[in-house]
Short mmCIF file of C-alpha atoms in Angstrom, two decimals:
data_model
loop_
_atom_site.label_atom_id
_atom_site.label_comp_id
_atom_site.label_asym_id
_atom_site.label_seq_id
_atom_site.Cartn_x
_atom_site.Cartn_y
_atom_site.Cartn_z
CA MET N 1 43.58 222.22 -131.55
CA SER N 2 45.52 225.46 -131.78
CA GLU N 3 48.95 225.57 -133.42
CA MET N 4 50.78 226.22 -130.12
CA THR N 5 48.93 223.36 -128.44
CA LYS N 6 49.90 221.02 -131.30
CA PHE N 7 53.50 222.24 -131.10
CA GLY N 8 53.55 221.65 -127.35
CA SER N 9 52.07 218.19 -127.79
CA ASP N 10 54.64 217.32 -130.47
CA LEU N 11 57.46 218.63 -128.28
CA ILE N 12 56.32 216.57 -125.28
CA GLN N 13 56.09 213.48 -127.51
CA ALA N 14 59.59 214.06 -128.90
CA MET N 15 61.10 214.57 -125.44
CA SER N 16 59.35 211.45 -124.14
CA GLU N 17 60.83 209.43 -127.00
CA ALA N 18 64.30 210.92 -126.40
CA LEU N 19 64.09 210.01 -122.71
CA ALA N 20 62.95 206.48 -123.53
CA HIS N 21 65.85 206.09 -125.95
CA ALA N 22 68.34 207.40 -123.37
CA GLN N 23 66.96 204.84 -120.89
CA GLY N 24 67.57 202.06 -123.42
CA LYS N 25 63.93 201.35 -124.13
CA ASP N 26 62.92 199.91 -127.49
CA LEU N 27 61.24 202.42 -129.79
CA PRO N 28 59.83 200.64 -132.83
CA ASP N 29 59.62 203.77 -134.98
CA ALA N 30 63.04 205.14 -134.01
CA ARG N 31 66.02 204.80 -136.31
CA VAL N 32 69.42 204.88 -134.68
CA HIS N 33 72.47 205.46 -136.85
CA ALA N 34 75.78 204.31 -135.43
CA ILE N 35 79.13 204.81 -137.09
CA ASP N 36 81.97 202.79 -135.63
CA LEU N 37 85.26 204.50 -136.33
CA GLY N 38 87.10 201.83 -134.39
CA THR N 39 90.44 202.54 -132.90
CA VAL N 40 92.94 204.69 -134.70
CA ASP N 41 96.70 204.51 -134.30
CA ALA N 42 97.71 208.12 -133.63
CA ARG N 43 101.43 207.26 -133.73
CA ALA N 44 101.14 205.59 -137.16
CA VAL N 45 99.25 208.59 -138.56
CA ARG N 46 101.84 211.01 -137.13
CA LYS N 47 104.77 208.99 -138.48
CA LYS N 48 103.10 208.80 -141.90
CA LEU N 49 102.97 212.61 -141.86
CA ASP N 50 106.55 212.83 -140.52
CA LEU N 51 105.49 215.18 -137.71
CA THR N 52 106.78 215.46 -134.16
CA GLN N 53 104.39 214.81 -131.29
CA ASP N 54 104.23 218.55 -130.57
CA GLU N 55 103.45 219.35 -134.22
CA MET N 56 100.75 216.66 -134.33
CA ALA N 57 99.19 217.97 -131.10
CA SER N 58 99.12 221.43 -132.64
CA VAL N 59 97.45 220.17 -135.82
CA LEU N 60 94.81 218.34 -133.75
CA GLY N 61 94.28 221.30 -131.41
CA THR N 62 95.14 219.32 -128.30
CA SER N 63 97.84 219.57 -125.67
CA PRO N 64 101.13 217.77 -126.29
CA SER N 65 100.72 215.84 -123.03
CA GLY N 66 97.22 214.72 -123.99
CA TYR N 67 98.39 213.67 -127.43
CA LYS N 68 101.29 211.67 -125.94
CA LYS N 69 98.80 209.76 -123.78
CA TRP N 70 97.04 208.69 -126.99
CA GLU N 71 100.29 207.32 -128.37
CA GLN N 72 101.11 205.60 -125.07
CA GLY N 73 97.69 203.97 -125.05
CA THR N 74 96.70 205.38 -121.66
CA ARG N 75 93.89 207.38 -123.30
CA GLN N 76 91.97 207.07 -126.55
CA PRO N 77 90.97 210.02 -128.71
CA SER N 78 87.23 210.41 -128.98
CA GLY N 79 84.74 212.48 -130.89
CA ALA N 80 86.11 214.97 -133.35
CA ALA N 81 89.75 214.09 -132.63
CA ARG N 82 89.19 210.44 -133.55
CA THR N 83 87.33 211.45 -136.70
CA LEU N 84 90.08 213.87 -137.71
CA LEU N 85 92.75 211.23 -137.10
CA ARG N 86 90.82 208.77 -139.28
CA ILE N 87 90.58 211.37 -142.06
CA MET N 88 94.27 212.22 -141.67
CA GLU N 89 95.02 208.53 -142.02
CA ARG N 90 93.25 208.45 -145.39
CA GLU N 91 93.71 212.01 -146.74
CA PRO N 92 96.63 213.53 -144.79
CA GLU N 93 97.66 216.26 -147.20
CA ALA N 94 94.10 217.50 -147.66
CA VAL N 95 93.59 217.81 -143.90
CA LEU N 96 96.84 219.67 -143.34
CA ARG N 97 96.05 222.06 -146.21
CA ALA N 98 92.58 222.69 -144.82
CA LEU N 99 93.86 223.35 -141.29
CA SER N 100 96.65 225.66 -142.35
CA ALA N 101 95.93 229.37 -141.87
CA GLU N 102 98.77 230.10 -144.27
CA PRO N 103 100.03 228.04 -147.16
CA ALA N 104 101.94 225.06 -145.77
CA ALA N 105 105.66 224.92 -146.21
CA VAL N 106 106.54 221.85 -148.22
CA ASP N 107 109.90 220.15 -147.77
CA SER N 108 109.97 217.41 -150.42
CA ASP N 109 107.23 215.01 -149.24
CA ARG N 110 106.98 216.45 -145.73
CA VAL N 111 104.17 218.89 -145.01
CA ILE N 112 104.99 221.22 -142.12
CA PRO N 113 102.05 223.09 -140.58
CA GLN N 114 102.71 226.77 -140.06
CA ALA N 115 102.36 228.14 -136.54
CA ALA N 116 99.12 230.01 -135.84
CA HIS N 117 99.50 233.77 -135.41
#
């Protein structure tokens, strides 16, 4: 069997397995890794950081109105936003330092993110 034919065969097999998984079929050789981040309290994280809702939205790269919906419970953050909130909950100063384009201004224990230029 030529190399391209083997590659094509492997690709078809992989796509068939992906489709079966997406359809909820049991694949005995497949390993599925799930990480449950659970819910995260955006308001509690923001208050811990002593940020306004607008400042927190800016740090998370989302709109202030979208962020407020998270706090009101009408929407839940998902994907990267939920992960970042979980990290901010555990390592808030490290996240704010990493996200800051400029050195953060520090006012006693309050870290204030600098506006992006």
